[in-house]
Short mmCIF file of C-alpha atoms in Angstrom, two decimals:
data_model
loop_
_atom_site.label_atom_id
_atom_site.label_comp_id
_atom_site.label_asym_id
_atom_site.label_seq_id
_atom_site.Cartn_x
_atom_site.Cartn_y
_atom_site.Cartn_z
CA MET A 1 -20.27 2.22 17.29
CA SER A 2 -18.86 4.12 20.41
CA LYS A 3 -15.44 5.10 20.35
CA THR A 4 -14.40 3.03 22.85
CA ILE A 5 -14.62 0.03 21.15
CA TRP A 6 -12.57 1.96 18.47
CA ASP A 7 -9.87 3.01 20.35
CA ARG A 8 -9.67 -0.66 22.25
CA PHE A 9 -9.04 -2.14 18.90
CA ALA A 10 -7.16 -0.11 18.06
CA PRO A 11 -4.23 -1.55 18.88
CA ILE A 12 -4.72 -5.22 17.28
CA TYR A 13 -5.69 -3.60 14.13
CA SER A 14 -3.02 -3.91 11.91
CA LEU A 15 -2.09 -7.05 12.71
CA ALA A 16 -6.09 -8.08 12.23
CA MET A 17 -5.94 -6.52 9.36
CA LYS A 18 -3.12 -8.93 7.77
CA SER A 19 -5.62 -12.18 6.99
CA GLN A 20 -6.96 -9.54 4.39
CA LYS A 21 -3.65 -8.83 2.98
CA ASN A 22 -4.75 -9.53 -0.13
CA ILE A 23 -7.93 -7.25 0.05
CA TYR A 24 -4.68 -4.79 0.53
CA ASP A 25 -3.17 -5.30 -1.83
CA TYR A 26 -5.30 -4.80 -4.06
CA MET A 27 -6.54 -1.32 -2.52
CA TYR A 28 -3.39 -0.32 -2.16
CA SER A 29 -2.79 -1.27 -6.22
CA HIS A 30 -6.05 0.82 -7.14
CA ILE A 31 -6.26 3.50 -5.39
CA ALA A 32 -2.73 4.45 -6.17
CA ASP A 33 -3.94 5.45 -9.49
CA ALA A 34 -6.91 7.24 -8.73
CA VAL A 35 -6.22 10.02 -6.65
CA MET A 36 -2.56 10.43 -9.04
CA GLY A 37 -1.95 14.04 -8.22
CA LYS A 38 -4.63 14.37 -6.48
CA LYS A 39 -6.63 16.01 -2.95
CA VAL A 40 -7.10 13.54 -0.86
CA LEU A 41 -9.48 13.08 2.35
CA GLU A 42 -10.81 9.81 3.66
CA LEU A 43 -12.09 8.70 6.72
CA ALA A 44 -12.20 6.15 8.68
CA THR A 45 -8.09 5.28 7.83
CA GLY A 46 -7.85 3.59 11.31
CA PRO A 47 -3.22 3.70 11.72
CA GLY A 48 -3.63 4.73 8.93
CA LEU A 49 -2.11 1.31 5.96
CA ILE A 50 -3.81 3.23 2.40
CA ALA A 51 -2.80 6.18 3.88
CA LYS A 52 0.99 5.54 4.49
CA ASN A 53 1.02 2.96 0.78
CA VAL A 54 -0.03 5.67 -1.04
CA ALA A 55 0.82 8.56 0.20
CA TRP A 56 3.43 7.88 -3.03
CA SER A 57 0.69 8.68 -5.50
CA ALA A 58 -1.35 11.46 -4.07
CA GLU A 59 -0.25 15.33 -3.85
CA ARG A 60 -2.11 15.14 -0.30
CA ILE A 61 -3.57 13.07 1.52
CA VAL A 62 -6.10 13.92 4.62
CA ALA A 63 -6.71 11.43 6.83
CA THR A 64 -9.44 10.77 9.85
CA ASP A 65 -11.00 8.38 11.90
CA PHE A 66 -13.15 9.33 14.48
CA SER A 67 -10.62 7.51 17.60
CA PRO A 68 -8.58 9.96 19.12
CA GLU A 69 -6.50 6.37 19.79
CA MET A 70 -6.44 5.19 16.12
CA ILE A 71 -4.98 8.51 15.14
CA GLU A 72 -2.96 7.92 17.22
CA GLN A 73 -1.54 4.10 16.17
CA ALA A 74 -1.32 5.80 12.37
CA LYS A 75 0.97 9.05 13.18
CA LYS A 76 3.35 6.05 15.06
CA GLY A 77 6.30 4.81 13.00
CA LYS A 78 6.94 6.66 8.63
CA VAL A 79 4.79 9.09 8.03
CA PRO A 80 4.62 9.70 4.26
CA SER A 81 5.72 13.79 4.73
CA ASN A 82 2.14 15.06 2.39
CA VAL A 83 0.54 13.08 5.34
CA VAL A 84 -1.89 14.58 7.88
CA PHE A 85 -3.69 11.73 9.83
CA GLU A 86 -6.58 14.25 12.05
CA ILE A 87 -9.35 13.32 14.61
CA ALA A 88 -12.44 14.21 12.18
CA ASP A 89 -16.26 12.48 12.90
CA ALA A 90 -17.50 11.34 9.17
CA SER A 91 -20.92 12.48 9.12
CA ASP A 92 -20.13 16.01 10.08
CA LEU A 93 -16.35 17.46 8.42
CA HIS A 94 -15.37 20.57 9.11
CA TYR A 95 -13.76 21.20 5.71
CA GLU A 96 -15.28 23.27 3.33
CA ASP A 97 -17.37 22.56 0.77
CA LYS A 98 -16.31 21.17 -2.84
CA PHE A 99 -11.50 21.33 -1.68
CA PHE A 100 -10.47 18.01 -2.46
CA ASP A 101 -10.86 15.97 -5.55
CA VAL A 102 -10.80 12.66 -3.52
CA VAL A 103 -12.80 10.66 -0.51
CA ILE A 104 -11.90 7.63 0.50
CA ILE A 105 -14.23 5.78 1.85
CA ALA A 106 -12.19 2.23 3.49
CA ASN A 107 -13.73 -1.29 4.71
CA ALA A 108 -16.19 1.39 7.21
CA LEU A 109 -20.33 2.35 5.95
CA HIS A 110 -21.56 -1.29 6.43
CA VAL A 111 -20.32 0.06 9.49
CA VAL A 112 -21.69 3.36 10.17
CA PRO A 113 -25.65 3.57 11.77
CA ASN A 114 -25.79 6.34 9.14
CA PRO A 115 -24.01 6.32 6.01
CA GLU A 116 -26.67 8.03 4.23
CA LYS A 117 -25.32 10.97 6.01
CA VAL A 118 -21.66 10.62 5.70
CA LEU A 119 -22.38 10.54 1.44
CA SER A 120 -24.37 13.46 2.09
CA GLU A 121 -21.12 14.68 3.94
CA ILE A 122 -18.32 12.77 1.66
CA ASN A 123 -21.29 14.97 -2.04
CA ARG A 124 -20.24 18.92 0.32
CA VAL A 125 -16.72 18.28 0.52
CA LEU A 126 -15.45 16.82 -2.72
CA VAL A 127 -15.91 18.92 -5.89
CA ASP A 128 -17.09 18.96 -8.86
CA GLY A 129 -16.20 15.58 -10.84
CA GLY A 130 -14.76 14.89 -7.93
CA LEU A 131 -14.45 10.71 -6.44
CA LEU A 132 -15.63 8.43 -3.69
CA ILE A 133 -13.34 5.78 -3.49
CA CYS A 134 -16.26 3.04 -0.79
CA PRO A 135 -14.23 0.05 -0.33
CA THR A 136 -16.22 -2.09 1.85
CA PHE A 137 -17.57 -5.93 3.62
CA ILE A 138 -20.15 -7.15 2.27
CA HIS A 139 -21.85 -10.90 2.18
CA ARG A 140 -22.49 -12.65 -0.01
CA SER A 141 -25.65 -14.03 -0.40
CA ALA A 142 -29.17 -12.97 1.15
CA ALA A 143 -29.54 -15.81 3.01
CA LYS A 144 -26.24 -16.18 5.19
CA LYS A 145 -25.98 -12.16 6.51
CA GLU A 146 -23.35 -12.85 8.43
CA ASN A 147 -19.95 -16.25 8.09
CA LEU A 148 -17.39 -16.94 10.64
CA TRP A 149 -15.49 -13.80 10.57
CA ALA A 150 -17.60 -11.87 10.67
CA LYS A 151 -19.33 -13.18 14.03
CA ILE A 152 -15.89 -13.06 15.14
CA LEU A 153 -16.03 -9.45 14.83
CA ARG A 154 -19.44 -9.41 16.83
CA LEU A 155 -18.68 -11.34 19.88
CA VAL A 156 -14.84 -8.77 20.53
CA GLY A 157 -18.26 -5.73 20.09
CA ILE A 158 -17.72 -4.78 15.76
CA HIS A 159 -20.91 -4.50 14.47
CA PHE A 160 -22.21 -4.54 10.66
CA ALA A 161 -25.07 -1.85 11.12
CA HIS A 162 -25.12 -2.45 7.06
CA GLN A 163 -25.12 -6.13 6.21
CA TRP A 164 -25.45 -6.16 2.69
CA THR A 165 -25.05 -8.49 -0.84
CA ALA A 166 -22.91 -6.93 -3.05
CA GLY A 167 -26.02 -6.14 -5.14
CA GLU A 168 -26.94 -4.39 -2.21
CA PHE A 169 -24.52 -2.46 -1.90
CA LYS A 170 -24.68 -0.65 -4.85
CA THR A 171 -28.09 -0.75 -4.71
CA PHE A 172 -27.76 1.65 -2.34
CA ILE A 173 -24.63 4.29 -3.48
CA GLU A 174 -26.72 4.05 -6.60
CA SER A 175 -29.89 5.18 -4.96
CA ASN A 176 -28.15 8.54 -1.92
CA GLY A 177 -27.47 10.02 -5.76
CA TRP A 178 -24.25 7.45 -7.06
CA LYS A 179 -23.04 6.52 -9.97
CA ILE A 180 -20.55 3.69 -9.82
CA THR A 181 -17.48 4.15 -12.64
CA ALA A 182 -15.56 0.93 -11.54
CA SER A 183 -16.41 -2.26 -8.82
CA GLN A 184 -15.20 -6.08 -8.03
CA VAL A 185 -15.65 -8.07 -5.48
CA VAL A 186 -12.54 -9.40 -4.26
CA PRO A 187 -12.61 -12.31 -2.42
CA GLY A 188 -12.06 -12.76 1.52
CA ARG A 189 -12.46 -13.97 5.32
CA ILE A 190 -14.86 -11.11 4.65
CA ASP A 191 -16.08 -10.26 0.98
CA LEU A 192 -14.34 -7.21 -0.08
CA MET A 193 -16.13 -5.07 -2.60
CA TYR A 194 -14.05 -2.06 -4.42
CA ALA A 195 -16.35 0.72 -6.17
CA GLU A 196 -15.18 3.78 -7.51
CA CYS A 197 -18.51 6.32 -8.12
CA VAL A 198 -19.30 9.73 -8.81
CA ARG A 199 -22.66 11.50 -8.81
CA LYS A 200 -25.12 11.03 -10.95
#
């Protein structure tokens, strides 16, 4: 998916996600617990909602997105002193090996054309025993892959490159060398599978 689409969507992203408030509240609570005192890298931060809401718990957060306009949106308003927003490509990170304690990639793996490459890069920059947090939008049924909300997103140019059910997403993660240590399906306009993972 091109940067142009996300640049265009950036000014209204936060507003659009208000319809998924219960999902974001769930993520804020669980992610804050998981990143307590940790050095964190967030990929696909969008307008920085997660980074800003869990910063109080982390030692430091480097929050990134490949869309320059998303990063501009993220820098608006109050930014916690331990959060830095940067432009970065999740499939080709410029960070050193084994540097971060936790990597977060929320609501993004399903729209990335090459999620295997992203997971490989995440593994590279995580410390040994580090934690991957990868909440991902999923579909309830293998027979019905796209609900009304997903169809609306497609009409505005946001496509799901991977239309996983919860079981399919778990299989994908595990087949790429990760073990899911905690997970929960959170219902919404599009359901979310919250997952915390470590390397096998």
